[in-house]
PDB file of C-alpha atoms and ligand atoms in Angstrom:
ATOM      1  CA  MET X   1      26.569  -6.769  -3.018  1.00  0.00           C
ATOM      2  CA  GLU X   2      27.065  -3.643  -1.617  1.00  0.00           C
ATOM      3  CA  GLN X   3      25.149  -1.793   0.483  1.00  0.00           C
ATOM      4  CA  THR X   4      25.076   2.250   1.282  1.00  0.00           C
ATOM      5  CA  PHE X   5      22.359   4.102   3.733  1.00  0.00           C
ATOM      6  CA  ILE X   6      21.350   7.463   1.976  1.00  0.00           C
ATOM      7  CA  MET X   7      18.571   9.974   3.786  1.00  0.00           C
ATOM      8  CA  ILE X   8      17.355  13.282   2.538  1.00  0.00           C
ATOM      9  CA  LYS X   9      17.602  15.345   5.199  1.00  0.00           C
ATOM     10  CA  PRO X  10      14.748  18.040   6.531  1.00  0.00           C
ATOM     11  CA  ASP X  11      15.716  20.475   4.138  1.00  0.00           C
ATOM     12  CA  GLY X  12      15.957  18.392   0.667  1.00  0.00           C
ATOM     13  CA  VAL X  13      12.274  17.376   1.471  1.00  0.00           C
ATOM     14  CA  GLN X  14      11.061  20.504   2.235  1.00  0.00           C
ATOM     15  CA  ARG X  15      12.568  22.052  -0.496  1.00  0.00           C
ATOM     16  CA  GLY X  16      10.707  19.274  -3.239  1.00  0.00           C
ATOM     17  CA  LEU X  17      13.941  17.469  -4.133  1.00  0.00           C
ATOM     18  CA  VAL X  18      12.946  13.940  -3.267  1.00  0.00           C
ATOM     19  CA  GLY X  19      12.146  13.171  -6.762  1.00  0.00           C
ATOM     20  CA  GLN X  20      15.313  14.278  -8.405  1.00  0.00           C
ATOM     21  CA  ILE X  21      17.594  13.262  -5.527  1.00  0.00           C
ATOM     22  CA  ILE X  22      15.596   9.285  -5.617  1.00  0.00           C
ATOM     23  CA  CYS X  23      16.308   9.764 -10.030  1.00  0.00           C
ATOM     24  CA  ARG X  24      20.108   9.743 -10.051  1.00  0.00           C
ATOM     25  CA  PHE X  25      20.892   6.082  -7.823  1.00  0.00           C
ATOM     26  CA  GLU X  26      18.191   5.161 -10.244  1.00  0.00           C
ATOM     27  CA  GLN X  27      19.810   6.429 -13.030  1.00  0.00           C
ATOM     28  CA  LYS X  28      22.773   4.896 -12.280  1.00  0.00           C
ATOM     29  CA  GLY X  29      21.730   1.568 -11.913  1.00  0.00           C
ATOM     30  CA  PHE X  30      21.725   0.745  -8.101  1.00  0.00           C
ATOM     31  CA  THR X  31      18.978  -0.777  -6.571  1.00  0.00           C
ATOM     32  CA  LEU X  32      16.267   0.488  -4.019  1.00  0.00           C
ATOM     33  CA  LYS X  33      16.184  -1.774  -0.845  1.00  0.00           C
ATOM     34  CA  GLY X  34      14.799   0.232   1.488  1.00  0.00           C
ATOM     35  CA  LEU X  35      12.731   3.505   1.949  1.00  0.00           C
ATOM     36  CA  LYS X  36      10.351   5.530   4.061  1.00  0.00           C
ATOM     37  CA  LEU X  37       9.617   9.150   5.450  1.00  0.00           C
ATOM     38  CA  ILE X  38      10.096   9.459   8.969  1.00  0.00           C
ATOM     39  CA  THR X  39      10.623  12.038  11.354  1.00  0.00           C
ATOM     40  CA  VAL X  40      13.443  10.584  14.368  1.00  0.00           C
ATOM     41  CA  ASP X  41      13.963  12.523  17.814  1.00  0.00           C
ATOM     42  CA  ARG X  42      17.106  13.529  19.522  1.00  0.00           C
ATOM     43  CA  PRO X  43      18.853  10.460  20.907  1.00  0.00           C
ATOM     44  CA  PHE X  44      18.080   8.356  17.549  1.00  0.00           C
ATOM     45  CA  ALA X  45      19.761  11.400  15.709  1.00  0.00           C
ATOM     46  CA  GLU X  46      22.524  11.585  17.942  1.00  0.00           C
ATOM     47  CA  LYS X  47      23.096   8.164  17.544  1.00  0.00           C
ATOM     48  CA  HIS X  48      22.972   7.937  14.036  1.00  0.00           C
ATOM     49  CA  TYR X  49      25.777  10.984  14.298  1.00  0.00           C
ATOM     50  CA  GLN X  50      27.742   9.199  17.370  1.00  0.00           C
ATOM     51  CA  ASP X  51      30.702   9.880  15.597  1.00  0.00           C
ATOM     52  CA  LEU X  52      30.591  13.295  15.705  1.00  0.00           C
ATOM     53  CA  SER X  53      29.100  13.912  19.176  1.00  0.00           C
ATOM     54  CA  ALA X  54      32.469  16.040  20.264  1.00  0.00           C
ATOM     55  CA  LYS X  55      32.246  18.841  17.423  1.00  0.00           C
ATOM     56  CA  PRO X  56      30.896  21.646  18.413  1.00  0.00           C
ATOM     57  CA  PHE X  57      28.586  21.668  15.477  1.00  0.00           C
ATOM     58  CA  PHE X  58      27.012  18.726  16.913  1.00  0.00           C
ATOM     59  CA  SER X  59      23.883  20.341  18.523  1.00  0.00           C
ATOM     60  CA  GLY X  60      22.760  22.158  15.848  1.00  0.00           C
ATOM     61  CA  LEU X  61      23.255  19.121  13.573  1.00  0.00           C
ATOM     62  CA  VAL X  62      21.043  17.300  16.207  1.00  0.00           C
ATOM     63  CA  ASP X  63      18.466  20.248  15.711  1.00  0.00           C
ATOM     64  CA  TYR X  64      18.295  20.406  11.926  1.00  0.00           C
ATOM     65  CA  ILE X  65      18.069  16.257  11.109  1.00  0.00           C
ATOM     66  CA  ILE X  66      15.282  16.540  14.008  1.00  0.00           C
ATOM     67  CA  SER X  67      13.514  20.002  12.548  1.00  0.00           C
ATOM     68  CA  GLY X  68      11.364  17.647   9.740  1.00  0.00           C
ATOM     69  CA  PRO X  69      11.033  14.418   8.428  1.00  0.00           C
ATOM     70  CA  VAL X  70      13.793  12.914   6.270  1.00  0.00           C
ATOM     71  CA  VAL X  71      13.282  10.253   3.698  1.00  0.00           C
ATOM     72  CA  ALA X  72      15.817   7.429   4.748  1.00  0.00           C
ATOM     73  CA  MET X  73      16.634   5.262   2.032  1.00  0.00           C
ATOM     74  CA  ILE X  74      19.074   1.725   1.729  1.00  0.00           C
ATOM     75  CA  TRP X  75      20.491   1.662  -2.313  1.00  0.00           C
ATOM     76  CA  GLU X  76      22.399  -1.772  -3.220  1.00  0.00           C
ATOM     77  CA  GLY X  77      25.902  -1.856  -6.071  1.00  0.00           C
ATOM     78  CA  LYS X  78      28.591  -2.376  -7.206  1.00  0.00           C
ATOM     79  CA  ASN X  79      30.440   0.206  -5.308  1.00  0.00           C
ATOM     80  CA  VAL X  80      28.125   1.672  -4.348  1.00  0.00           C
ATOM     81  CA  VAL X  81      29.169   3.679  -0.878  1.00  0.00           C
ATOM     82  CA  LEU X  82      31.786   5.465  -2.335  1.00  0.00           C
ATOM     83  CA  THR X  83      29.887   5.988  -5.357  1.00  0.00           C
ATOM     84  CA  GLY X  84      27.287   7.074  -3.748  1.00  0.00           C
ATOM     85  CA  ARG X  85      29.229   9.735  -1.850  1.00  0.00           C
ATOM     86  CA  LYS X  86      30.621  10.699  -5.239  1.00  0.00           C
ATOM     87  CA  ILE X  87      27.268  11.530  -6.234  1.00  0.00           C
ATOM     88  CA  ILE X  88      26.779  13.158  -3.508  1.00  0.00           C
ATOM     89  CA  GLY X  89      29.869  15.511  -3.037  1.00  0.00           C
ATOM     90  CA  ALA X  90      32.083  16.979  -0.848  1.00  0.00           C
ATOM     91  CA  THR X  91      30.249  17.542   2.819  1.00  0.00           C
ATOM     92  CA  ASN X  92      30.685  21.710   1.871  1.00  0.00           C
ATOM     93  CA  PRO X  93      28.476  22.623  -0.776  1.00  0.00           C
ATOM     94  CA  ALA X  94      30.844  25.549  -1.388  1.00  0.00           C
ATOM     95  CA  ALA X  95      33.310  22.655  -2.428  1.00  0.00           C
ATOM     96  CA  SER X  96      31.004  20.474  -3.910  1.00  0.00           C
ATOM     97  CA  GLU X  97      31.930  19.688  -7.853  1.00  0.00           C
ATOM     98  CA  PRO X  98      29.048  20.795 -10.055  1.00  0.00           C
ATOM     99  CA  GLY X  99      27.001  17.685 -11.302  1.00  0.00           C
ATOM    100  CA  THR X 100      26.805  16.572  -7.905  1.00  0.00           C
ATOM    101  CA  ILE X 101      23.342  16.104  -5.302  1.00  0.00           C
ATOM    102  CA  ARG X 102      25.323  18.785  -3.114  1.00  0.00           C
ATOM    103  CA  GLY X 103      27.055  20.529  -6.037  1.00  0.00           C
ATOM    104  CA  ASP X 104      23.776  21.428  -7.602  1.00  0.00           C
ATOM    105  CA  PHE X 105      21.123  21.900  -4.796  1.00  0.00           C
ATOM    106  CA  ALA X 106      23.221  23.656  -1.705  1.00  0.00           C
ATOM    107  CA  ILE X 107      25.053  25.795  -0.104  1.00  0.00           C
ATOM    108  CA  ASP X 108      25.689  26.340   3.531  1.00  0.00           C
ATOM    109  CA  ILE X 109      27.596  23.120   5.054  1.00  0.00           C
ATOM    110  CA  GLY X 110      24.424  22.935   7.138  1.00  0.00           C
ATOM    111  CA  ARG X 111      22.141  22.615   4.648  1.00  0.00           C
ATOM    112  CA  ASN X 112      23.697  19.951   2.621  1.00  0.00           C
ATOM    113  CA  ILE X 113      20.525  18.578   1.611  1.00  0.00           C
ATOM    114  CA  ILE X 114      21.744  14.817   1.426  1.00  0.00           C
ATOM    115  CA  HIS X 115      23.994  11.696   3.967  1.00  0.00           C
ATOM    116  CA  GLY X 116      25.527   8.977   2.420  1.00  0.00           C
ATOM    117  CA  SER X 117      27.880   5.731   4.443  1.00  0.00           C
ATOM    118  CA  ASP X 118      31.040   7.303   4.114  1.00  0.00           C
ATOM    119  CA  SER X 119      32.798   3.404   4.556  1.00  0.00           C
ATOM    120  CA  VAL X 120      31.201  -0.382   4.433  1.00  0.00           C
ATOM    121  CA  GLU X 121      31.793  -0.527   8.019  1.00  0.00           C
ATOM    122  CA  SER X 122      29.094   2.394   8.303  1.00  0.00           C
ATOM    123  CA  ALA X 123      27.096   1.524   5.983  1.00  0.00           C
ATOM    124  CA  ASN X 124      26.026  -1.785   7.717  1.00  0.00           C
ATOM    125  CA  LYS X 125      25.730  -0.477  10.993  1.00  0.00           C
ATOM    126  CA  GLU X 126      23.259   2.763   9.863  1.00  0.00           C
ATOM    127  CA  CYS X 127      21.291   0.429   7.530  1.00  0.00           C
ATOM    128  CA  ALA X 128      20.519  -2.037  10.630  1.00  0.00           C
ATOM    129  CA  LEU X 129      20.012   1.615  12.804  1.00  0.00           C
ATOM    130  CA  TRP X 130      18.055   2.638  10.321  1.00  0.00           C
ATOM    131  CA  PHE X 131      16.357  -0.525   9.024  1.00  0.00           C
ATOM    132  CA  PRO X 132      15.962  -2.534  11.652  1.00  0.00           C
ATOM    133  CA  ASP X 133      13.866  -5.380   9.837  1.00  0.00           C
ATOM    134  CA  GLY X 134      16.662  -5.354   7.162  1.00  0.00           C
ATOM    135  CA  PRO X 135      16.483  -4.200   3.517  1.00  0.00           C
ATOM    136  CA  VAL X 136      13.496  -5.472   1.006  1.00  0.00           C
ATOM    137  CA  ASN X 137      14.230  -8.746  -0.586  1.00  0.00           C
ATOM    138  CA  TRP X 138      13.561  -8.314  -4.362  1.00  0.00           C
ATOM    139  CA  GLN X 139      15.896  -8.481  -7.195  1.00  0.00           C
ATOM    140  CA  SER X 140      15.845  -5.839 -10.187  1.00  0.00           C
ATOM    141  CA  SER X 141      14.804  -7.609 -13.870  1.00  0.00           C
ATOM    142  CA  LEU X 142      17.502  -5.301 -15.156  1.00  0.00           C
ATOM    143  CA  HIS X 143      19.968  -6.889 -13.635  1.00  0.00           C
ATOM    144  CA  SER X 144      21.551  -8.584 -16.753  1.00  0.00           C
ATOM    145  CA  TRP X 145      21.499  -4.945 -18.310  1.00  0.00           C
ATOM    146  CA  ILE X 146      23.608  -3.240 -15.756  1.00  0.00           C
ATOM    147  CA  TYR X 147      26.075  -6.348 -14.970  1.00  0.00           C
ATOM    148  CA  GLU X 148      28.997  -7.930 -17.291  1.00  0.00           C
TER     149      GLU X 148
HETATM  150  P1  DAT S   1      29.564  13.631   5.605  1.00  0.00           P
HETATM  151  O1  DAT S   1      27.767  14.097   5.737  1.00  0.00           O
HETATM  152  O2  DAT S   1      30.034  14.386   3.962  1.00  0.00           O
HETATM  153  O3  DAT S   1      29.464  12.393   5.671  1.00  0.00           O
HETATM  154  P2  DAT S   1      30.437  14.326   8.114  1.00  0.00           P
HETATM  155  O4  DAT S   1      30.069  12.916   8.182  1.00  0.00           O
HETATM  156  O5  DAT S   1      31.752  14.564   8.327  1.00  0.00           O
HETATM  157  O6  DAT S   1      29.888  14.857   6.139  1.00  0.00           O
HETATM  158  O7  DAT S   1      29.796  14.907   9.261  1.00  0.00           O
HETATM  159  C1  DAT S   1      27.956  15.391   8.932  1.00  0.00           C
HETATM  160  C2  DAT S   1      27.468  16.311   9.089  1.00  0.00           C
HETATM  161  O8  DAT S   1      27.687  17.127   9.881  1.00  0.00           O
HETATM  162  C3  DAT S   1      27.466  17.329   7.800  1.00  0.00           C
HETATM  163  O9  DAT S   1      27.101  16.691   7.004  1.00  0.00           O
HETATM  164  C4  DAT S   1      27.731  18.917   7.747  1.00  0.00           C
HETATM  165  C5  DAT S   1      27.754  18.768   9.425  1.00  0.00           C
HETATM  166  N1  DAT S   1      29.227  19.381   9.526  1.00  0.00           N
HETATM  167  C6  DAT S   1      30.213  18.702   8.980  1.00  0.00           C
HETATM  168  N2  DAT S   1      31.332  19.350   9.314  1.00  0.00           N
HETATM  169  C7  DAT S   1      30.555  20.459   9.472  1.00  0.00           C
HETATM  170  C8  DAT S   1      31.711  22.353  10.091  1.00  0.00           C
HETATM  171  N3  DAT S   1      32.155  22.345  10.008  1.00  0.00           N
HETATM  172  N4  DAT S   1      30.275  22.975  10.407  1.00  0.00           N
HETATM  173  C9  DAT S   1      29.158  22.779  10.584  1.00  0.00           C
HETATM  174  N5  DAT S   1      28.565  21.265  10.078  1.00  0.00           N
HETATM  175  C10 DAT S   1      29.011  20.400  10.055  1.00  0.00           C
HETATM  176 MG1   MG S   2      29.787  11.737   7.571  1.00  0.00          MG
END
């Protein structure tokens, strides 16, 4: 089953949105396979965003990610990478549809409260980076009520 890496950024934690964000993934039917509150250092944040290192906003982005604790999660389910991105909404909250997390809770691109992996390949890389011991191994007893 597919897994994705989801992170509630420091603004989402500070604004008390952790519960509401987790609720959206739970109510969809996805399964939580990893969860921790963690403050990361600059080298770690730079590694997470290494593909963006040439961008002009890179250092500001890293400053923001290390500015406070984040909630790092692994979510599992059918098509969870793509569907997770839809639940999150467009990168710039100004373009995110109402009903998405960024559309409902954010205004500025540099304070867009949540990260989600953009492909299965980056999901696997990010889950391994943030959860070196791997996901928690458990099966939801609701599985047959969610999947045909
Ligand atoms: P996403 O987070 O939707 O995957 P991304 O990977 O392209 O978007 O960029 C990572 C983060 O960097 C994004 O959530 C917010 C910030 N960012 C992206 N483009 C930006 C820009 N043009 N100006 C400022 N911040 C930007
Ligand atoms: Mg991205």
